[in-house]
Coordinates of C-alpha atoms and ligand atoms in Angstrom, one line a residue:
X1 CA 0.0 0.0 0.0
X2 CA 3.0 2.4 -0.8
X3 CA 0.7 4.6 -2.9
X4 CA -2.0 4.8 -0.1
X5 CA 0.7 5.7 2.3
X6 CA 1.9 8.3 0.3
X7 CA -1.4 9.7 -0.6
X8 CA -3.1 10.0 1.9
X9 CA -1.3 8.7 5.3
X10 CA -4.5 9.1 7.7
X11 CA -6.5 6.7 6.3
X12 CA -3.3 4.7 5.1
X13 CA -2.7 4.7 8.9
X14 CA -6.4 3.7 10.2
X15 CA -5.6 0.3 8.0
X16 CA -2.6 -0.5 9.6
X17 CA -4.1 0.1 13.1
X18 CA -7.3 -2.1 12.3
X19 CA -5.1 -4.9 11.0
X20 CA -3.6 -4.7 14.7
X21 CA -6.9 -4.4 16.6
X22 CA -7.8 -7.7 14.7
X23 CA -4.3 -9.3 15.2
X24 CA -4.3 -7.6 19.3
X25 CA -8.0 -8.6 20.5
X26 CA -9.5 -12.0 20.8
X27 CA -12.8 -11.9 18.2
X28 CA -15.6 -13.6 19.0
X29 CA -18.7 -12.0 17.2
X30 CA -20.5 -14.3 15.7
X31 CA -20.7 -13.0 12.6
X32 CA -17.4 -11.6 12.0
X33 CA -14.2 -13.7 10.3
X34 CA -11.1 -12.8 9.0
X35 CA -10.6 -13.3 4.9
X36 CA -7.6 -14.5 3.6
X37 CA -5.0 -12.2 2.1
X38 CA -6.4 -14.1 -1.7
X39 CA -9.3 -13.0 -0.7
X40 CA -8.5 -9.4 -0.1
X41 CA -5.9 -9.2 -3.4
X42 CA -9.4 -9.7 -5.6
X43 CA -11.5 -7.4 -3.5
X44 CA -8.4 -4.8 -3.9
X45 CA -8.4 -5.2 -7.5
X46 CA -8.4 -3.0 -10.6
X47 CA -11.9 -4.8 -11.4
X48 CA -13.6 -2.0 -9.0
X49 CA -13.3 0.2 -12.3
X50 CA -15.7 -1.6 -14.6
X51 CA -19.7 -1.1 -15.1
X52 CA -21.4 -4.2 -16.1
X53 CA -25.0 -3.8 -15.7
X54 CA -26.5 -7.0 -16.6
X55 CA -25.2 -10.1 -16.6
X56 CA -22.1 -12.2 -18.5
X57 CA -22.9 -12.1 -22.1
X58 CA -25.8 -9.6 -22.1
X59 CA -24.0 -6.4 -20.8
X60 CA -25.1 -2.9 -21.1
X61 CA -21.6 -1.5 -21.8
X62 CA -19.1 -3.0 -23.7
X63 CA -15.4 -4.1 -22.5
X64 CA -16.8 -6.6 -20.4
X65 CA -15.1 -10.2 -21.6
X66 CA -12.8 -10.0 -18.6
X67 CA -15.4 -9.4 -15.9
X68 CA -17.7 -11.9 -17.9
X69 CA -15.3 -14.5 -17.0
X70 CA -15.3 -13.5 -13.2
X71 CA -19.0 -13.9 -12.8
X72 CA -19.5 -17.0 -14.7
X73 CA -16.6 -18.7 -12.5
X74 CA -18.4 -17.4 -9.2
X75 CA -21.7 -18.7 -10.6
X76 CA -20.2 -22.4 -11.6
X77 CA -18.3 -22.5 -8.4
X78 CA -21.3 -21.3 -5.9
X79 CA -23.3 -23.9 -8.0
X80 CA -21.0 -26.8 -7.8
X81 CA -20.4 -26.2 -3.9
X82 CA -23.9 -26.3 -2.7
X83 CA -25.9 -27.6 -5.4
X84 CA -27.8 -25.3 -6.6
X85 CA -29.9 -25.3 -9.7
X86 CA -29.9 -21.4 -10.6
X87 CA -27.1 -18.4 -8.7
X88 CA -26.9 -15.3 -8.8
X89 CA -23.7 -13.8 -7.1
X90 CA -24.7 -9.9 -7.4
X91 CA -26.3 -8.8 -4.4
X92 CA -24.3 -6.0 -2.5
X93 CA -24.8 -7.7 0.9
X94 CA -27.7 -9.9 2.7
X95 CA -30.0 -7.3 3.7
X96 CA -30.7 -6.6 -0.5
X97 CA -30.7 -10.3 -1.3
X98 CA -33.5 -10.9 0.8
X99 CA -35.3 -7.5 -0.5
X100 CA -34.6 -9.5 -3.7
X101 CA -36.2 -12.4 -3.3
X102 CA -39.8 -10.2 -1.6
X103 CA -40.0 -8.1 -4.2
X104 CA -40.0 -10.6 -6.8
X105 CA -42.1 -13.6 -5.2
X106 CA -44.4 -11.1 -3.2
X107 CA -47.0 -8.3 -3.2
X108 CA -46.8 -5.2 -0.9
X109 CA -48.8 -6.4 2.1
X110 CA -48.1 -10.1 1.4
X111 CA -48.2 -12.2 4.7
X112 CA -45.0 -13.7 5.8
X113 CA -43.4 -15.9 8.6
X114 CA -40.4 -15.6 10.3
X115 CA -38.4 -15.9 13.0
X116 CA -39.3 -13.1 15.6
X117 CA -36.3 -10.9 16.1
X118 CA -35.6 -11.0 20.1
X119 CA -35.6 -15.0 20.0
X120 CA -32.6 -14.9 17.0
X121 CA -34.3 -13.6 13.9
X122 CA -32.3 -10.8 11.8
X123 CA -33.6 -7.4 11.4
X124 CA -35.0 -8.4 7.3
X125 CA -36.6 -10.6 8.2
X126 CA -39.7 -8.1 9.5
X127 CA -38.1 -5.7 11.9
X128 CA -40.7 -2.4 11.7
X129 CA -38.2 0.3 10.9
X130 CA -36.6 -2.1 7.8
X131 CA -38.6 -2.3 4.6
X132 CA -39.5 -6.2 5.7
X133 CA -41.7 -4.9 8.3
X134 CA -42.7 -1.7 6.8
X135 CA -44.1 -3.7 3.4
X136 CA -45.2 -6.7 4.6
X137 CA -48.1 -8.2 7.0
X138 CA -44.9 -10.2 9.0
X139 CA -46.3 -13.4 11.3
X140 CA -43.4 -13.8 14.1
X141 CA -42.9 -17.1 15.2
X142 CA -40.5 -18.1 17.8
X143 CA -38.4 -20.9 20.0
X144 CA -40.6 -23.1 22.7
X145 CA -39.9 -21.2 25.9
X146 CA -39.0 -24.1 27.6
X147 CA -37.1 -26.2 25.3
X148 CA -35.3 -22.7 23.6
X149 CA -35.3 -24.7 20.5
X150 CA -37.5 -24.4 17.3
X151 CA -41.2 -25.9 17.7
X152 CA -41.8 -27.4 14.6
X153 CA -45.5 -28.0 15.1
X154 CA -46.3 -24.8 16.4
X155 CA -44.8 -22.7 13.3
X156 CA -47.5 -25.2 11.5
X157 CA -50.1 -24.3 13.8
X158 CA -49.2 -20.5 13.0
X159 CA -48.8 -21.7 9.0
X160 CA -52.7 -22.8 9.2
X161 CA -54.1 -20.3 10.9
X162 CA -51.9 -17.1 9.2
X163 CA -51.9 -18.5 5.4
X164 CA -48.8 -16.5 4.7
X165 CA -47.4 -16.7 1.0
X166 CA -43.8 -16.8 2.2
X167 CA -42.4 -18.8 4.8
X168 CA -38.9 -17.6 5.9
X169 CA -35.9 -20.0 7.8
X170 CA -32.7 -19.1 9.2
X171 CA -31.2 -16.7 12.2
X172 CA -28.6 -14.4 13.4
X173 CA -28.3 -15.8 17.0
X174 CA -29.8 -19.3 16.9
X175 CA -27.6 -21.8 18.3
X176 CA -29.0 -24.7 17.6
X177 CA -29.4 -26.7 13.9
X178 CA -32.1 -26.0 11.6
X179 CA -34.5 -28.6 10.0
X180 CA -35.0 -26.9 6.2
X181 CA -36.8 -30.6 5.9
X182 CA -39.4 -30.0 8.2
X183 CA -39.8 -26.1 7.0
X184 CA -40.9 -27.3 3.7
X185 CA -43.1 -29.8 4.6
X186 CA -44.7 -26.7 6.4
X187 CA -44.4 -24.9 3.7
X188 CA -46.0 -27.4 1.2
X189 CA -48.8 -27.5 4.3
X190 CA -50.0 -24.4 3.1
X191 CA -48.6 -23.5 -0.6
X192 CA -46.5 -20.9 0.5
X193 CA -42.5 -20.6 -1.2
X194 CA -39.7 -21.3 1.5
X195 CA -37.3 -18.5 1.1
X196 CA -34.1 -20.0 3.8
X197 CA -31.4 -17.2 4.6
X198 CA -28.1 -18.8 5.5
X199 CA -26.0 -15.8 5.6
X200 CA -24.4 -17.4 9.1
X201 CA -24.3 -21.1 8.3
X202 CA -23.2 -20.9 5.2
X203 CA -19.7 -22.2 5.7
X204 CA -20.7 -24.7 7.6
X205 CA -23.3 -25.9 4.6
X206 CA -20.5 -25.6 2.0
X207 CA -19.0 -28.4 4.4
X208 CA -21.5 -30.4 5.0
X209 CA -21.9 -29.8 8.9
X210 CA -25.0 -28.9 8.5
X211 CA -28.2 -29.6 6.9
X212 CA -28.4 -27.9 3.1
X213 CA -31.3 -26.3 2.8
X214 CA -31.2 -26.0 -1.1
X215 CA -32.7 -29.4 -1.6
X216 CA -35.7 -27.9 0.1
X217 CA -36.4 -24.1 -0.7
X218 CA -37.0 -22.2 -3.4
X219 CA -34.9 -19.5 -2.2
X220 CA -31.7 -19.4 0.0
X221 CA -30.0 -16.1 0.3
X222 CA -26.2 -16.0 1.8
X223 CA -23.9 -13.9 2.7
X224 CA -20.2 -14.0 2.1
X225 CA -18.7 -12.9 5.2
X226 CA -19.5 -14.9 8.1
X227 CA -18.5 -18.3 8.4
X228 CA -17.8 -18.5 4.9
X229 CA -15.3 -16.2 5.0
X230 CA -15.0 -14.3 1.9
X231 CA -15.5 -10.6 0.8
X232 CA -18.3 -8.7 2.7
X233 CA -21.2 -9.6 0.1
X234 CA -23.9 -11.6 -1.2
X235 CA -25.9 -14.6 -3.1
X236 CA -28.9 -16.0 -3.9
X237 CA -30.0 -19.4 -5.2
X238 CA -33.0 -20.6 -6.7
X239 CA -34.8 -23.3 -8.2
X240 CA -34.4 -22.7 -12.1
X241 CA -38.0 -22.2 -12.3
X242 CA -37.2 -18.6 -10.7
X243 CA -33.9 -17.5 -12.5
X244 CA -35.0 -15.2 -14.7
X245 CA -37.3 -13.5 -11.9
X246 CA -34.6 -13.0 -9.3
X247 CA -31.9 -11.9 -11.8
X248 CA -34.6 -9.4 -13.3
X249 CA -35.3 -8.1 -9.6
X250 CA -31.9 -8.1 -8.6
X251 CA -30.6 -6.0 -12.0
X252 CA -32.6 -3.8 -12.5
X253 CA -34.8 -4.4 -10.2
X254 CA -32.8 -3.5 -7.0
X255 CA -29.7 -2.5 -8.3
X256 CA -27.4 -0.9 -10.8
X257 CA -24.0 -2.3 -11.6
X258 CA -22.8 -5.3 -9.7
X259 CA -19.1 -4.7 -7.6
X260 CA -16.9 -6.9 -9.9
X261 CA -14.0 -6.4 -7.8
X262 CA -16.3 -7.7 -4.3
X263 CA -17.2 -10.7 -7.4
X264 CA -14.0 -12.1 -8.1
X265 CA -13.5 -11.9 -4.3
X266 CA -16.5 -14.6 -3.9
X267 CA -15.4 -16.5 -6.7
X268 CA -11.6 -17.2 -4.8
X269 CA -14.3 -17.5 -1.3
X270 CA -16.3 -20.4 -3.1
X271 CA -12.8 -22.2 -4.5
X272 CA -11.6 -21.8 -0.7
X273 CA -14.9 -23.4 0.4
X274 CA -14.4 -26.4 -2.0
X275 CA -10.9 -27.6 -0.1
X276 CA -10.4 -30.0 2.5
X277 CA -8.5 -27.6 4.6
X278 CA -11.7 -26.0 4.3
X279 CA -13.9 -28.6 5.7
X280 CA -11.7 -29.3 8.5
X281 CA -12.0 -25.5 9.6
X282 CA -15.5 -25.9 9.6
X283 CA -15.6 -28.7 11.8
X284 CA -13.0 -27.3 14.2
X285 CA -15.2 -24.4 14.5
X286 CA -18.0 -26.3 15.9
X287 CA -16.0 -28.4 18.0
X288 CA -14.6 -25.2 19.5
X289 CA -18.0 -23.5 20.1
X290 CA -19.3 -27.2 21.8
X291 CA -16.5 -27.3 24.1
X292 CA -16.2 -23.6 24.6
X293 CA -20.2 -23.4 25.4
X294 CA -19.7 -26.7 27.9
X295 CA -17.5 -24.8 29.9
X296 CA -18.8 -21.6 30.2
X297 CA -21.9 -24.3 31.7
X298 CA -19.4 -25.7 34.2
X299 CA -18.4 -22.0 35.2
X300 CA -22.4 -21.3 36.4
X301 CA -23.3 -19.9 33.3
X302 CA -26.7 -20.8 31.8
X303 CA -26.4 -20.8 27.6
X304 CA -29.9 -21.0 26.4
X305 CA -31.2 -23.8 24.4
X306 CA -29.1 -25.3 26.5
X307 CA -25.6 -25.9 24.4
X308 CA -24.8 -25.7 20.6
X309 CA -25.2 -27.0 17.3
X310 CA -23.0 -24.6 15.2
X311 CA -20.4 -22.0 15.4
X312 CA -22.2 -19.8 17.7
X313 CA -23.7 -19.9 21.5
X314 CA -25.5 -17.5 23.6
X315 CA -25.0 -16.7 27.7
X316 CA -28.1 -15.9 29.7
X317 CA -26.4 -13.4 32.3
X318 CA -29.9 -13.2 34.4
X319 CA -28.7 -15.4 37.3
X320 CA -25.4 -13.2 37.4
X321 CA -26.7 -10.0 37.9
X322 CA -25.5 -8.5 34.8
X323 CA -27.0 -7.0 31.6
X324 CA -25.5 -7.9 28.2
X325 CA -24.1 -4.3 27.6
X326 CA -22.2 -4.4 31.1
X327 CA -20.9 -7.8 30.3
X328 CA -20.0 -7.0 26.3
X329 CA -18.6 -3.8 27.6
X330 CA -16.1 -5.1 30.4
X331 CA -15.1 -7.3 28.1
X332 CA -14.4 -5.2 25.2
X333 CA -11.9 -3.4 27.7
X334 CA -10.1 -6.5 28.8
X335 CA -9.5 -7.2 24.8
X336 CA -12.6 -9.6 24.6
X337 CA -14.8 -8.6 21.9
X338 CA -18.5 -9.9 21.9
X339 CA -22.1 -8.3 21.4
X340 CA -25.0 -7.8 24.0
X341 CA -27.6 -10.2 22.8
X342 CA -31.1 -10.7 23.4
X343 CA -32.4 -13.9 24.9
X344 CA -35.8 -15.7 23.7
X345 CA -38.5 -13.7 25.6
X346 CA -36.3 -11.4 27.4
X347 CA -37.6 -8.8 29.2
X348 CA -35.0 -6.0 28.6
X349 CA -34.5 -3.7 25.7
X350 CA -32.2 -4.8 22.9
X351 CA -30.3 -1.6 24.1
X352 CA -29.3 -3.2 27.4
X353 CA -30.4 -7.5 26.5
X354 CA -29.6 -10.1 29.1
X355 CA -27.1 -12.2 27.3
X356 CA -23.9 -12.1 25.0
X357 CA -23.7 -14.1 21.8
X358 CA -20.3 -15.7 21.6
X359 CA -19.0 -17.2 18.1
X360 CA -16.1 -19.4 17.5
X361 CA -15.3 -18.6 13.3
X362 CA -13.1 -15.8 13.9
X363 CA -11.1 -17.4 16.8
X364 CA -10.8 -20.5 15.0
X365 CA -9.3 -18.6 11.6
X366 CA -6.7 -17.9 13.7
X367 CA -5.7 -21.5 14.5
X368 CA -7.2 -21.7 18.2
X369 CA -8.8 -25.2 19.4
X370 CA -10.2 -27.0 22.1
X371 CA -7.2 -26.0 24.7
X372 CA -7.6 -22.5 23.5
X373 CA -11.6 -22.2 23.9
X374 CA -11.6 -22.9 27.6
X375 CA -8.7 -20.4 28.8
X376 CA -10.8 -17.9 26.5
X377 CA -13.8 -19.1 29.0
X378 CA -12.2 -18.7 31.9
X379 CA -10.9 -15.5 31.0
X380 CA -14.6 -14.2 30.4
X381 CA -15.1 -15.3 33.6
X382 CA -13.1 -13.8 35.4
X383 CA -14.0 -10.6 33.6
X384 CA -17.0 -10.9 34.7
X385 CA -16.9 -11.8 38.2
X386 CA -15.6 -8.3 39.0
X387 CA -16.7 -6.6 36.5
X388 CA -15.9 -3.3 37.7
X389 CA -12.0 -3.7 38.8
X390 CA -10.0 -2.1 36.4
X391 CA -7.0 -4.2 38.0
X392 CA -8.9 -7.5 36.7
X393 CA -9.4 -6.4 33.8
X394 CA -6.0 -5.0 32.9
X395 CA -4.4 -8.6 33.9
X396 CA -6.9 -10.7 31.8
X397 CA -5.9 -7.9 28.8
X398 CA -2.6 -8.6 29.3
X399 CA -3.6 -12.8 29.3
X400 CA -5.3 -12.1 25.7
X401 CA -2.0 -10.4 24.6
X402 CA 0.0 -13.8 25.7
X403 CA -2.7 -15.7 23.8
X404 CA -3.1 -13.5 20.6
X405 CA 0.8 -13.7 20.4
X406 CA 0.6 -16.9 19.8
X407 CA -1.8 -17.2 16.9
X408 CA -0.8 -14.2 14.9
X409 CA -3.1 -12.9 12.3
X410 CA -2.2 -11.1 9.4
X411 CA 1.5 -11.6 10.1
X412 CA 3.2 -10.9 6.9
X413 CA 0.7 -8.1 6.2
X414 CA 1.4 -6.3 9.1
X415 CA 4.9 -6.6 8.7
X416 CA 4.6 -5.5 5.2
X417 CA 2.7 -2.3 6.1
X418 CA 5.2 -1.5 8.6
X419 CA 8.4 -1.7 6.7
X420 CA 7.3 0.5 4.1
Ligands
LIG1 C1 -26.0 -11.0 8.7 C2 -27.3 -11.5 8.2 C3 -27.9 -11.0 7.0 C4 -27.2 -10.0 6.2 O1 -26.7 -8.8 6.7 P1 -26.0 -7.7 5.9 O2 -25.4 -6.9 6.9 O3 -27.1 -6.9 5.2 O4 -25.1 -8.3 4.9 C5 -29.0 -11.5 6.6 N1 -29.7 -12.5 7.3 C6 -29.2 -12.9 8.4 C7 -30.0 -14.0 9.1 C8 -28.0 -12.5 9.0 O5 -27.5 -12.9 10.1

């Protein structure tokens, strides 16, 4: 980044110091991951330059044989990885691919179900200042309050008795696995299309640690960026039936010229997702949020639903006393980084929540197992025993810093930037 440096130093700067943050403090957001310097080479590349409205072969500008090429090698690969009949690897991000996917199957003032918000759904998916809840009649269904988990019959009850046209699957703080099987049999229940957003599953999907929904819904939306570990973007899939509709709503429908730089960036994320190395990432991340979850249990935490089933796990703080902001924000200053969460049916705001959500993809990106996961637990503990002491929390900083030293991240970058 010599050019950068030169140019314009304060930003050039800002880089350099973020790549350290990642590097200095342990990660563990859920949804966060770190992509590979292959990764970040396309996304840097000179491809951000070129319009090309429309897709490969039917372009509104010309000069486009080289970016052609990029697209239809994302489409093949996102096709071959999970299966899918139909792709479509434009959509800026995962908020707009599921816009996508409404405003081509659906009417304004459509019914829809989905997964109500405070027990793990994700904010379009109905939430009333986002244009999912603004536009749509949105039926919330949620976990068993007992249980935590997904109650299969009771979304049918809802399915009967609400009629909606779209069924939606799929969360942003659900720990446990998903059955896509059962969702369509719901869906079939009532003739209603299963749209199924994967956008934090779907690395482990691409691996096969989890059920593939694309067998079973029409629709499934990802994002690029979580567990999969690519560019910050998006996808969609569909059966072929629905091709022509969802690339008509996505261009022009919902968006001008796709980011063929972000493009070629997925396409390297999907040939990363087809390797071994890759599958054995994914199952190290679950391992790591099992183990990590069982003994945060064993330190008197309760984790709803009671344990996990994928790369992420959430910490009811009720019987400690503590909100989730207090608890993400102690952290944060001992070099822990999580977010304040809302449990299913909790009783505070979303401002304040009464848990943390605690992921394993970033951590385990690093190189950090099994051994690793329960100092990290212990560490949070004792953050949060005394949350207050400013003498706690400086030691278990300065544990982090042993740890992170140990797993460096974006080593040779780092160095790089700082030598020139
Ligand atoms: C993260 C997420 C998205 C997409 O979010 P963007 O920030 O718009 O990319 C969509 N659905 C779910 C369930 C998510 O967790």
């Amino acid at each position: 980044m010599k050019s950068l440096k030169k140019f314009d130093p304060e930003i050039y700067k800002t880089i350099l110091d973020e790549a350290r943050r990642e590097n200095d403090n342990l990660e563990l957001i859920a949804s966060e991951n770190f992509a590979n310097e292959h990764i970040l080479e396309a996304q840097g590349s000179v491809l951000t330059n070129k319009y090309a409205e429309g897709y490969p072969g039917a372009r509104w500008y010309n000069g486009c044989r080289n970016v052609d090429i990029v697209e239809e090698i994302a489409i093949a690969r996102a096709k071959k990885l999970f299966g899918a009949e139909h792709v479509n690897v434009q959509p800026h991000a995962g908020t707009p691919a599921n816009m996508v996917v409404y405003f081509a199957m659906l009417n304004i003032g459509d019914t829809v179900m989905a997964m109500d918000l405070a027990c793990g759904g994700h904010l379009s998916h109905g939430n009333p200042h986002n244009f999912s809840g603004k536009f749509y009649k949105i039926v919330p269904y949620g976990v068993d309050r007992k249980t935590e988990r997904l109650d299969y019959e009771e979304i049918a009850r809802l399915a009967k008795q609400h009629k909606p046209r779209m069924i939606i699957a799929g969360a942003s703080a659900y720990p446990r696995a998903i059955d896509f099987k059962a969702f369509r049999t719901i869906a079939d229940s009532v003739g209603a299309y299963l749209l199924v957003d994967i956008a934090h599953i779907a690395g482990l999907v691409a691996a096969g640690v989890h059920q593939s929904p694309v067998p079973y819904a029409e629709f499934v939306t990802s994002t690029t960026h979580k567990t999969l570990r690519g560019p910050r973007g998006a996808f969609i899939m569909c059966k072929s039936e629905f091709a022509k509709k969802i690339d008509m709503e996505v261009f022009p429908g919902a968006q001008g010229g796709p980011l063929m730089h972000i493009i070629a960036a997925k396409a390297v994320c999907f040939k990363e997702a087809m390797t071994p190395e890759f599958k054995t990432y994914q199952k190290q991340i679950l391992k790591n949020a099992k183990v990590f979850s069982d003994e945060m249990a064993k330190l008197g935490y309760r984790i709803v639903a009671g344990g996990t089933d994928t790369h992420l796990f959430l910490v009811d703080l009720t019987n400690k006393f503590m909100t989730g902001r207090d608890a993400a924000t102690a952290l944060d200053r001992a070099g822990i980084t999580v977010n304040k969460n809302l449990i299913p049916y909790d009783p505070k705001s979303p401002l304040v929540a009464s848990g943390i959500r605690i992921g394993t993809p970033a951590v385990t990106t690093r190189g950090m197992k099994e051994a690793e996961m329960v100092k990290i637990a212990h560490m949070i503990g004792e953050v949060l025993t005394d949350p207050n002491n400013e003498r706690n929390l400086i030691a278990v900083k300065k544990e982090v810093g042993g740890l992170v030293k140990k797993f460096p991240l974006y080593k040779d970058l780092i160095r790089r930037l700082e030598k020139e």
